[in-house]
């Protein structure tokens, strides 16, 4: 079976599962598919979707960024502190500030991976702890609570624009940017080539270091943006913000069919993977399924996705071996 | 005064052979590696297996070590037919090999490397430690083996602490640990210094005295004449001749190796070379090649011949910006250029189609279109925004030109046959509209039909005024296609021939470094 058809199948399969879960839940609790709740889900999933899309670029180039959730905590804390000391600042500037902080943190990862040549899993494992530690230090171990944030700071993600929250719009914008980037920008194509066959990419003149720096910068900047959004939405900033969220981000990619071996993945798959997670975490409590089942279901979903992926890769690998003519 | 009767050296060994191969055949899809291989080795005898690249020597080694199984023919040990299904089988029969590149585990100790896969085990019931590795026995046996080779190596040293030559000795000890009666040495001196080679000579002499039969494969004639008792010549998978080394000289050996009639017809159309496009002056880097100078003109195919490891691909990689030369100049169209990466090479209209297409050429998980346009993206879309229609036009143009057989241009490369993958890889470089194209072993490992297609295509390219560099280890190909041939040996250009002066004997002699 072709990998392409296979991927398409996976995406259809994922979409069907999403519909089935929604339908099942709606049957027990019809308000679940009410407009209000769908809007809530869209708002809830925006952060996961944009961060998973950014992460998928990293994974596609055979890397991984474990530090994104810690980046959210640190950038969010930076934004909260800024807003606390300068409440008069317009919110878009706060947003820009958080994004730049995130970008800087992402560049630290990028430099470690692309220039210092530390494997990304090790480099970002290190920066993950580092960023969390800095979050604690930045606030002297104190929390920034709701009453210390300005009303505008808190309201921004929930602003209603044409019937959707700004947060939901950011999710939509993220998807559009990702689709355009992967389909219509040469750099997107080159990222896929680099992940698919680094050695061939080198011969084509694709610069691995530049591209690695780029993907970690994007992952960092997106995490920074989400840092502000997260802190504003949940109205708290402390060193435990988004603790363990990096695993959800990576899970969304993997469930969506992004191959850890690099070169394979799609925007649709990643978005569906993220929606799947949000649905599991939001919908199952509605019908009274215990939280223990949620984690178990997520685990099973990750394993099935990886098994499907492995099968896809294995056919490829086998072909490669079978085709290679022995030396004589 | 002449003796009344002259007893000629008999090509048949006096002692009963340990190992006999007869009528061995072996084919791979599209390639017949061995058609009729014959070989025998007697105890205490060193037999040289000689032949060009592709003559089938490596295949014989792989059959003897149980990696490949022959399609037909007989393999006899002590006059008993045997089947070698695995390396373990070969070991049990007393056949061990030292490979061109040592296969070793750097982090393990010398003793562990020697006994890897057949550790001595402790006796007794398991609760007294029976069945566990017997470290004491392993060390003492390793020490014995190394002493036998007169090597001063501590069995507990990690392998990574040893020199290349010492690692070779460990490899030999490993072979001896299998109580090898037949030892295969495949280019054993390739990475050794002169002194280390002499140590190896001493070891070989010792093994001979002990009655080990040795199959010696080398491109270096001086070693063959120093070490070997007999020779067996192979050509194109066929047994050609054998005899006593004492009865031949290197010229005779060379003519037996290459003495062929060119059965293949090369579609080479004579072209009149145009102006010079590339000039390379005294190019060199510290380790791989030095003092390489040549010029290339439009409409010309310049062949690079040499043994594996002569530095040909390394020169090409330096020209293409994969590595950087430390000395010398490169001029393209008369202008000196600094090429630091493949992007700049492509901007200078110079492209390189690397040897290993699976590794360095194709992105199997991407479509034909995405592969074909990949090196042209920067040229076609300087602002980085893709235009699907333009991409498809380019794909169609080169896909059709190279007769890529596929259901659609969106088909993944992994779904195509090897020959078609190759066409896509060549096509993607042609799509960059180069002036100079370097083809590194363009027909290695492909079937006759695809080979002919590639040759025809090369002729077409030079007719269109491209300049082609052909790196090939196949003598008929390089002689059939090239206007001029440069022969490299140990990183230097040893000889240059044009169509009027090229002869197989002269080329092979230059490539082997003999004078």
mmCIF file with all atom_site columns, C-alpha atoms in Angstrom, chain B residues 305-473:
data_model
loop_
_atom_site.group_PDB
_atom_site.id
_atom_site.type_symbol
_atom_site.label_atom_id
_atom_site.label_alt_id
_atom_site.label_comp_id
_atom_site.label_asym_id
_atom_site.label_entity_id
_atom_site.label_seq_id
_atom_site.pdbx_PDB_ins_code
_atom_site.Cartn_x
_atom_site.Cartn_y
_atom_site.Cartn_z
_atom_site.occupancy
_atom_site.B_iso_or_equiv
_atom_site.pdbx_formal_charge
_atom_site.auth_seq_id
_atom_site.auth_comp_id
_atom_site.auth_asym_id
_atom_site.auth_atom_id
_atom_site.pdbx_PDB_model_num
ATOM 1   C CA . UNK B 1 305 ? 39.605 5.583  -13.548 1.00 0.00 ? 305 UNK B CA 1
ATOM 2   C CA . UNK B 1 306 ? 41.247 4.157  -10.458 1.00 0.00 ? 306 UNK B CA 1
ATOM 3   C CA . UNK B 1 307 ? 40.929 1.549  -7.789  1.00 0.00 ? 307 UNK B CA 1
ATOM 4   C CA . UNK B 1 308 ? 38.445 1.957  -4.967  1.00 0.00 ? 308 UNK B CA 1
ATOM 5   C CA . UNK B 1 309 ? 40.003 4.448  -2.572  1.00 0.00 ? 309 UNK B CA 1
ATOM 6   C CA . UNK B 1 310 ? 42.191 6.149  -5.182  1.00 0.00 ? 310 UNK B CA 1
ATOM 7   C CA . UNK B 1 311 ? 40.596 9.492  -4.290  1.00 0.00 ? 311 UNK B CA 1
ATOM 8   C CA . UNK B 1 312 ? 38.398 10.063 -7.330  1.00 0.00 ? 312 UNK B CA 1
ATOM 9   C CA . UNK B 1 313 ? 35.097 10.618 -5.503  1.00 0.00 ? 313 UNK B CA 1
ATOM 10  C CA . UNK B 1 314 ? 36.929 12.747 -2.951  1.00 0.00 ? 314 UNK B CA 1
ATOM 11  C CA . UNK B 1 315 ? 38.124 15.114 -5.680  1.00 0.00 ? 315 UNK B CA 1
ATOM 12  C CA . UNK B 1 316 ? 34.577 15.344 -7.043  1.00 0.00 ? 316 UNK B CA 1
ATOM 13  C CA . UNK B 1 317 ? 33.132 16.051 -3.602  1.00 0.00 ? 317 UNK B CA 1
ATOM 14  C CA . UNK B 1 318 ? 35.642 18.842 -3.161  1.00 0.00 ? 318 UNK B CA 1
ATOM 15  C CA . UNK B 1 319 ? 34.685 20.321 -6.557  1.00 0.00 ? 319 UNK B CA 1
ATOM 16  C CA . UNK B 1 320 ? 31.007 20.170 -5.554  1.00 0.00 ? 320 UNK B CA 1
ATOM 17  C CA . UNK B 1 321 ? 31.582 21.842 -2.178  1.00 0.00 ? 321 UNK B CA 1
ATOM 18  C CA . UNK B 1 322 ? 30.755 18.854 0.017   1.00 0.00 ? 322 UNK B CA 1
ATOM 19  C CA . UNK B 1 323 ? 34.270 19.097 1.409   1.00 0.00 ? 323 UNK B CA 1
ATOM 20  C CA . UNK B 1 324 ? 36.755 21.915 1.017   1.00 0.00 ? 324 UNK B CA 1
ATOM 21  C CA . UNK B 1 325 ? 40.114 21.514 -0.632  1.00 0.00 ? 325 UNK B CA 1
ATOM 22  C CA . UNK B 1 326 ? 42.993 23.126 1.233   1.00 0.00 ? 326 UNK B CA 1
ATOM 23  C CA . UNK B 1 327 ? 45.201 23.744 -1.795  1.00 0.00 ? 327 UNK B CA 1
ATOM 24  C CA . UNK B 1 328 ? 44.799 24.601 -5.422  1.00 0.00 ? 328 UNK B CA 1
ATOM 25  C CA . UNK B 1 329 ? 42.451 26.539 -7.691  1.00 0.00 ? 329 UNK B CA 1
ATOM 26  C CA . UNK B 1 330 ? 39.226 25.837 -9.530  1.00 0.00 ? 330 UNK B CA 1
ATOM 27  C CA . UNK B 1 331 ? 38.308 27.923 -12.576 1.00 0.00 ? 331 UNK B CA 1
ATOM 28  C CA . UNK B 1 332 ? 34.931 27.784 -14.246 1.00 0.00 ? 332 UNK B CA 1
ATOM 29  C CA . UNK B 1 333 ? 34.692 29.511 -17.631 1.00 0.00 ? 333 UNK B CA 1
ATOM 30  C CA . UNK B 1 334 ? 38.071 31.044 -16.947 1.00 0.00 ? 334 UNK B CA 1
ATOM 31  C CA . UNK B 1 335 ? 37.010 32.657 -13.688 1.00 0.00 ? 335 UNK B CA 1
ATOM 32  C CA . UNK B 1 336 ? 38.401 31.440 -10.377 1.00 0.00 ? 336 UNK B CA 1
ATOM 33  C CA . UNK B 1 337 ? 35.602 30.264 -8.090  1.00 0.00 ? 337 UNK B CA 1
ATOM 34  C CA . UNK B 1 338 ? 35.378 29.375 -4.410  1.00 0.00 ? 338 UNK B CA 1
ATOM 35  C CA . UNK B 1 339 ? 32.807 26.640 -3.952  1.00 0.00 ? 339 UNK B CA 1
ATOM 36  C CA . UNK B 1 340 ? 31.993 26.209 -0.271  1.00 0.00 ? 340 UNK B CA 1
ATOM 37  C CA . UNK B 1 341 ? 28.747 24.259 -0.573  1.00 0.00 ? 341 UNK B CA 1
ATOM 38  C CA . UNK B 1 342 ? 26.611 22.453 -3.174  1.00 0.00 ? 342 UNK B CA 1
ATOM 39  C CA . UNK B 1 343 ? 24.384 25.499 -3.523  1.00 0.00 ? 343 UNK B CA 1
ATOM 40  C CA . UNK B 1 344 ? 27.301 27.544 -4.850  1.00 0.00 ? 344 UNK B CA 1
ATOM 41  C CA . UNK B 1 345 ? 28.341 24.686 -7.106  1.00 0.00 ? 345 UNK B CA 1
ATOM 42  C CA . UNK B 1 346 ? 24.863 24.613 -8.617  1.00 0.00 ? 346 UNK B CA 1
ATOM 43  C CA . UNK B 1 347 ? 24.963 28.398 -9.007  1.00 0.00 ? 347 UNK B CA 1
ATOM 44  C CA . UNK B 1 348 ? 28.147 27.853 -11.045 1.00 0.00 ? 348 UNK B CA 1
ATOM 45  C CA . UNK B 1 349 ? 26.239 25.272 -13.075 1.00 0.00 ? 349 UNK B CA 1
ATOM 46  C CA . UNK B 1 350 ? 28.284 22.369 -11.816 1.00 0.00 ? 350 UNK B CA 1
ATOM 47  C CA . UNK B 1 351 ? 26.436 19.367 -10.417 1.00 0.00 ? 351 UNK B CA 1
ATOM 48  C CA . UNK B 1 352 ? 27.475 16.042 -8.982  1.00 0.00 ? 352 UNK B CA 1
ATOM 49  C CA . UNK B 1 353 ? 25.412 12.848 -9.130  1.00 0.00 ? 353 UNK B CA 1
ATOM 50  C CA . UNK B 1 354 ? 26.850 10.858 -6.218  1.00 0.00 ? 354 UNK B CA 1
ATOM 51  C CA . UNK B 1 355 ? 27.655 7.201  -6.249  1.00 0.00 ? 355 UNK B CA 1
ATOM 52  C CA . UNK B 1 356 ? 25.264 5.885  -3.633  1.00 0.00 ? 356 UNK B CA 1
ATOM 53  C CA . UNK B 1 357 ? 21.894 6.981  -4.877  1.00 0.00 ? 357 UNK B CA 1
ATOM 54  C CA . UNK B 1 358 ? 19.878 5.370  -2.104  1.00 0.00 ? 358 UNK B CA 1
ATOM 55  C CA . UNK B 1 359 ? 21.834 7.232  0.539   1.00 0.00 ? 359 UNK B CA 1
ATOM 56  C CA . UNK B 1 360 ? 22.833 10.453 -1.132  1.00 0.00 ? 360 UNK B CA 1
ATOM 57  C CA . UNK B 1 361 ? 20.356 10.820 -3.976  1.00 0.00 ? 361 UNK B CA 1
ATOM 58  C CA . UNK B 1 362 ? 16.729 10.013 -3.480  1.00 0.00 ? 362 UNK B CA 1
ATOM 59  C CA . UNK B 1 363 ? 14.273 11.106 -0.816  1.00 0.00 ? 363 UNK B CA 1
ATOM 60  C CA . UNK B 1 364 ? 12.143 7.970  -0.900  1.00 0.00 ? 364 UNK B CA 1
ATOM 61  C CA . UNK B 1 365 ? 9.284  9.421  1.149   1.00 0.00 ? 365 UNK B CA 1
ATOM 62  C CA . UNK B 1 366 ? 8.697  12.259 -1.321  1.00 0.00 ? 366 UNK B CA 1
ATOM 63  C CA . UNK B 1 367 ? 6.968  12.259 -4.703  1.00 0.00 ? 367 UNK B CA 1
ATOM 64  C CA . UNK B 1 368 ? 8.682  12.203 -8.091  1.00 0.00 ? 368 UNK B CA 1
ATOM 65  C CA . UNK B 1 369 ? 7.770  15.841 -8.547  1.00 0.00 ? 369 UNK B CA 1
ATOM 66  C CA . UNK B 1 370 ? 9.129  16.906 -5.171  1.00 0.00 ? 370 UNK B CA 1
ATOM 67  C CA . UNK B 1 371 ? 12.362 14.988 -5.753  1.00 0.00 ? 371 UNK B CA 1
ATOM 68  C CA . UNK B 1 372 ? 12.831 16.247 -9.273  1.00 0.00 ? 372 UNK B CA 1
ATOM 69  C CA . UNK B 1 373 ? 12.341 19.901 -8.460  1.00 0.00 ? 373 UNK B CA 1
ATOM 70  C CA . UNK B 1 374 ? 14.257 19.880 -5.166  1.00 0.00 ? 374 UNK B CA 1
ATOM 71  C CA . UNK B 1 375 ? 17.631 21.178 -6.444  1.00 0.00 ? 375 UNK B CA 1
ATOM 72  C CA . UNK B 1 376 ? 15.891 23.677 -8.757  1.00 0.00 ? 376 UNK B CA 1
ATOM 73  C CA . UNK B 1 377 ? 13.662 25.320 -6.148  1.00 0.00 ? 377 UNK B CA 1
ATOM 74  C CA . UNK B 1 378 ? 16.086 28.149 -5.450  1.00 0.00 ? 378 UNK B CA 1
ATOM 75  C CA . UNK B 1 379 ? 16.521 28.890 -9.170  1.00 0.00 ? 379 UNK B CA 1
ATOM 76  C CA . UNK B 1 380 ? 12.835 28.620 -10.103 1.00 0.00 ? 380 UNK B CA 1
ATOM 77  C CA . UNK B 1 381 ? 11.423 30.397 -7.079  1.00 0.00 ? 381 UNK B CA 1
ATOM 78  C CA . UNK B 1 382 ? 13.932 32.988 -5.887  1.00 0.00 ? 382 UNK B CA 1
ATOM 79  C CA . UNK B 1 383 ? 11.408 34.456 -3.431  1.00 0.00 ? 383 UNK B CA 1
ATOM 80  C CA . UNK B 1 384 ? 10.748 31.029 -1.917  1.00 0.00 ? 384 UNK B CA 1
ATOM 81  C CA . UNK B 1 385 ? 7.072  30.788 -2.911  1.00 0.00 ? 385 UNK B CA 1
ATOM 82  C CA . UNK B 1 386 ? 6.285  27.645 -4.894  1.00 0.00 ? 386 UNK B CA 1
ATOM 83  C CA . UNK B 1 387 ? 4.230  27.598 -8.066  1.00 0.00 ? 387 UNK B CA 1
ATOM 84  C CA . UNK B 1 388 ? 2.704  24.194 -8.641  1.00 0.00 ? 388 UNK B CA 1
ATOM 85  C CA . UNK B 1 389 ? 2.159  24.661 -12.379 1.00 0.00 ? 389 UNK B CA 1
ATOM 86  C CA . UNK B 1 390 ? 5.811  25.559 -12.939 1.00 0.00 ? 390 UNK B CA 1
ATOM 87  C CA . UNK B 1 391 ? 6.921  22.598 -10.866 1.00 0.00 ? 391 UNK B CA 1
ATOM 88  C CA . UNK B 1 392 ? 4.733  20.241 -12.851 1.00 0.00 ? 392 UNK B CA 1
ATOM 89  C CA . UNK B 1 393 ? 5.995  21.579 -16.150 1.00 0.00 ? 393 UNK B CA 1
ATOM 90  C CA . UNK B 1 394 ? 9.580  20.962 -15.081 1.00 0.00 ? 394 UNK B CA 1
ATOM 91  C CA . UNK B 1 395 ? 8.744  17.497 -13.785 1.00 0.00 ? 395 UNK B CA 1
ATOM 92  C CA . UNK B 1 396 ? 6.956  16.565 -16.989 1.00 0.00 ? 396 UNK B CA 1
ATOM 93  C CA . UNK B 1 397 ? 9.826  17.822 -19.129 1.00 0.00 ? 397 UNK B CA 1
ATOM 94  C CA . UNK B 1 398 ? 12.526 15.790 -17.383 1.00 0.00 ? 398 UNK B CA 1
ATOM 95  C CA . UNK B 1 399 ? 10.315 12.861 -16.445 1.00 0.00 ? 399 UNK B CA 1
ATOM 96  C CA . UNK B 1 400 ? 9.498  12.329 -20.109 1.00 0.00 ? 400 UNK B CA 1
ATOM 97  C CA . UNK B 1 401 ? 13.025 13.044 -21.273 1.00 0.00 ? 401 UNK B CA 1
ATOM 98  C CA . UNK B 1 402 ? 14.418 10.345 -19.001 1.00 0.00 ? 402 UNK B CA 1
ATOM 99  C CA . UNK B 1 403 ? 11.473 8.014  -19.649 1.00 0.00 ? 403 UNK B CA 1
ATOM 100 C CA . UNK B 1 404 ? 10.597 7.624  -15.972 1.00 0.00 ? 404 UNK B CA 1
ATOM 101 C CA . UNK B 1 405 ? 7.924  4.979  -15.753 1.00 0.00 ? 405 UNK B CA 1
ATOM 102 C CA . UNK B 1 406 ? 5.318  5.912  -13.150 1.00 0.00 ? 406 UNK B CA 1
ATOM 103 C CA . UNK B 1 407 ? 1.562  6.115  -12.721 1.00 0.00 ? 407 UNK B CA 1
ATOM 104 C CA . UNK B 1 408 ? 1.711  9.807  -11.881 1.00 0.00 ? 408 UNK B CA 1
ATOM 105 C CA . UNK B 1 409 ? 4.292  12.418 -11.027 1.00 0.00 ? 409 UNK B CA 1
ATOM 106 C CA . UNK B 1 410 ? 2.836  12.409 -7.506  1.00 0.00 ? 410 UNK B CA 1
ATOM 107 C CA . UNK B 1 411 ? 3.860  8.804  -6.934  1.00 0.00 ? 411 UNK B CA 1
ATOM 108 C CA . UNK B 1 412 ? 6.264  8.343  -4.053  1.00 0.00 ? 412 UNK B CA 1
ATOM 109 C CA . UNK B 1 413 ? 9.815  7.520  -5.047  1.00 0.00 ? 413 UNK B CA 1
ATOM 110 C CA . UNK B 1 414 ? 9.771  4.509  -2.735  1.00 0.00 ? 414 UNK B CA 1
ATOM 111 C CA . UNK B 1 415 ? 7.195  2.920  -5.052  1.00 0.00 ? 415 UNK B CA 1
ATOM 112 C CA . UNK B 1 416 ? 9.438  3.051  -8.135  1.00 0.00 ? 416 UNK B CA 1
ATOM 113 C CA . UNK B 1 417 ? 11.908 0.448  -9.353  1.00 0.00 ? 417 UNK B CA 1
ATOM 114 C CA . UNK B 1 418 ? 15.612 1.018  -8.767  1.00 0.00 ? 418 UNK B CA 1
ATOM 115 C CA . UNK B 1 419 ? 16.232 1.961  -12.395 1.00 0.00 ? 419 UNK B CA 1
ATOM 116 C CA . UNK B 1 420 ? 13.418 4.503  -12.359 1.00 0.00 ? 420 UNK B CA 1
ATOM 117 C CA . UNK B 1 421 ? 14.565 5.965  -9.061  1.00 0.00 ? 421 UNK B CA 1
ATOM 118 C CA . UNK B 1 422 ? 17.909 6.436  -10.677 1.00 0.00 ? 422 UNK B CA 1
ATOM 119 C CA . UNK B 1 423 ? 16.424 8.217  -13.653 1.00 0.00 ? 423 UNK B CA 1
ATOM 120 C CA . UNK B 1 424 ? 14.680 10.605 -11.265 1.00 0.00 ? 424 UNK B CA 1
ATOM 121 C CA . UNK B 1 425 ? 17.956 11.249 -9.446  1.00 0.00 ? 425 UNK B CA 1
ATOM 122 C CA . UNK B 1 426 ? 19.805 12.002 -12.677 1.00 0.00 ? 426 UNK B CA 1
ATOM 123 C CA . UNK B 1 427 ? 16.821 14.016 -13.904 1.00 0.00 ? 427 UNK B CA 1
ATOM 124 C CA . UNK B 1 428 ? 16.740 16.206 -10.844 1.00 0.00 ? 428 UNK B CA 1
ATOM 125 C CA . UNK B 1 429 ? 20.302 17.299 -11.515 1.00 0.00 ? 429 UNK B CA 1
ATOM 126 C CA . UNK B 1 430 ? 19.740 17.841 -15.217 1.00 0.00 ? 430 UNK B CA 1
ATOM 127 C CA . UNK B 1 431 ? 16.727 19.976 -14.364 1.00 0.00 ? 431 UNK B CA 1
ATOM 128 C CA . UNK B 1 432 ? 19.123 22.473 -12.813 1.00 0.00 ? 432 UNK B CA 1
ATOM 129 C CA . UNK B 1 433 ? 20.461 23.026 -16.379 1.00 0.00 ? 433 UNK B CA 1
ATOM 130 C CA . UNK B 1 434 ? 24.117 22.448 -15.578 1.00 0.00 ? 434 UNK B CA 1
ATOM 131 C CA . UNK B 1 435 ? 27.111 23.109 -17.836 1.00 0.00 ? 435 UNK B CA 1
ATOM 132 C CA . UNK B 1 436 ? 29.211 20.521 -16.076 1.00 0.00 ? 436 UNK B CA 1
ATOM 133 C CA . UNK B 1 437 ? 27.840 17.245 -14.769 1.00 0.00 ? 437 UNK B CA 1
ATOM 134 C CA . UNK B 1 438 ? 29.873 14.787 -12.718 1.00 0.00 ? 438 UNK B CA 1
ATOM 135 C CA . UNK B 1 439 ? 28.530 11.231 -12.791 1.00 0.00 ? 439 UNK B CA 1
ATOM 136 C CA . UNK B 1 440 ? 30.016 9.011  -10.095 1.00 0.00 ? 440 UNK B CA 1
ATOM 137 C CA . UNK B 1 441 ? 29.643 5.300  -10.967 1.00 0.00 ? 441 UNK B CA 1
ATOM 138 C CA . UNK B 1 442 ? 26.396 6.035  -12.825 1.00 0.00 ? 442 UNK B CA 1
ATOM 139 C CA . UNK B 1 443 ? 25.781 2.421  -13.836 1.00 0.00 ? 443 UNK B CA 1
ATOM 140 C CA . UNK B 1 444 ? 26.916 0.614  -10.704 1.00 0.00 ? 444 UNK B CA 1
ATOM 141 C CA . UNK B 1 445 ? 24.519 -2.130 -9.698  1.00 0.00 ? 445 UNK B CA 1
ATOM 142 C CA . UNK B 1 446 ? 21.942 -1.608 -12.414 1.00 0.00 ? 446 UNK B CA 1
ATOM 143 C CA . UNK B 1 447 ? 20.806 -4.005 -15.104 1.00 0.00 ? 447 UNK B CA 1
ATOM 144 C CA . UNK B 1 448 ? 22.181 -4.063 -18.655 1.00 0.00 ? 448 UNK B CA 1
ATOM 145 C CA . UNK B 1 449 ? 19.147 -2.314 -20.107 1.00 0.00 ? 449 UNK B CA 1
ATOM 146 C CA . UNK B 1 450 ? 19.317 0.657  -17.751 1.00 0.00 ? 450 UNK B CA 1
ATOM 147 C CA . UNK B 1 451 ? 23.070 0.781  -18.254 1.00 0.00 ? 451 UNK B CA 1
ATOM 148 C CA . UNK B 1 452 ? 22.644 1.183  -22.001 1.00 0.00 ? 452 UNK B CA 1
ATOM 149 C CA . UNK B 1 453 ? 20.035 3.881  -21.390 1.00 0.00 ? 453 UNK B CA 1
ATOM 150 C CA . UNK B 1 454 ? 22.441 5.822  -19.161 1.00 0.00 ? 454 UNK B CA 1
ATOM 151 C CA . UNK B 1 455 ? 25.237 5.501  -21.736 1.00 0.00 ? 455 UNK B CA 1
ATOM 152 C CA . UNK B 1 456 ? 22.987 6.694  -24.552 1.00 0.00 ? 456 UNK B CA 1
ATOM 153 C CA . UNK B 1 457 ? 21.914 9.573  -22.398 1.00 0.00 ? 457 UNK B CA 1
ATOM 154 C CA . UNK B 1 458 ? 25.497 10.606 -21.692 1.00 0.00 ? 458 UNK B CA 1
ATOM 155 C CA . UNK B 1 459 ? 26.173 10.769 -25.430 1.00 0.00 ? 459 UNK B CA 1
ATOM 156 C CA . UNK B 1 460 ? 23.110 12.936 -25.853 1.00 0.00 ? 460 UNK B CA 1
ATOM 157 C CA . UNK B 1 461 ? 24.338 15.294 -23.138 1.00 0.00 ? 461 UNK B CA 1
ATOM 158 C CA . UNK B 1 462 ? 27.735 15.921 -24.717 1.00 0.00 ? 462 UNK B CA 1
ATOM 159 C CA . UNK B 1 463 ? 26.107 16.446 -28.086 1.00 0.00 ? 463 UNK B CA 1
ATOM 160 C CA . UNK B 1 464 ? 24.107 19.223 -26.452 1.00 0.00 ? 464 UNK B CA 1
ATOM 161 C CA . UNK B 1 465 ? 27.359 20.810 -25.348 1.00 0.00 ? 465 UNK B CA 1
ATOM 162 C CA . UNK B 1 466 ? 27.516 19.721 -21.714 1.00 0.00 ? 466 UNK B CA 1
ATOM 163 C CA . UNK B 1 467 ? 30.829 18.766 -20.228 1.00 0.00 ? 467 UNK B CA 1
ATOM 164 C CA . UNK B 1 468 ? 30.760 15.418 -18.465 1.00 0.00 ? 468 UNK B CA 1
ATOM 165 C CA . UNK B 1 469 ? 33.083 13.879 -15.893 1.00 0.00 ? 469 UNK B CA 1
ATOM 166 C CA . UNK B 1 470 ? 32.593 10.131 -15.650 1.00 0.00 ? 470 UNK B CA 1
ATOM 167 C CA . UNK B 1 471 ? 33.967 8.441  -12.552 1.00 0.00 ? 471 UNK B CA 1
ATOM 168 C CA . UNK B 1 472 ? 33.882 4.707  -13.136 1.00 0.00 ? 472 UNK B CA 1
ATOM 169 C CA . UNK B 1 473 ? 35.648 1.578  -11.952 1.00 0.00 ? 473 UNK B CA 1
#
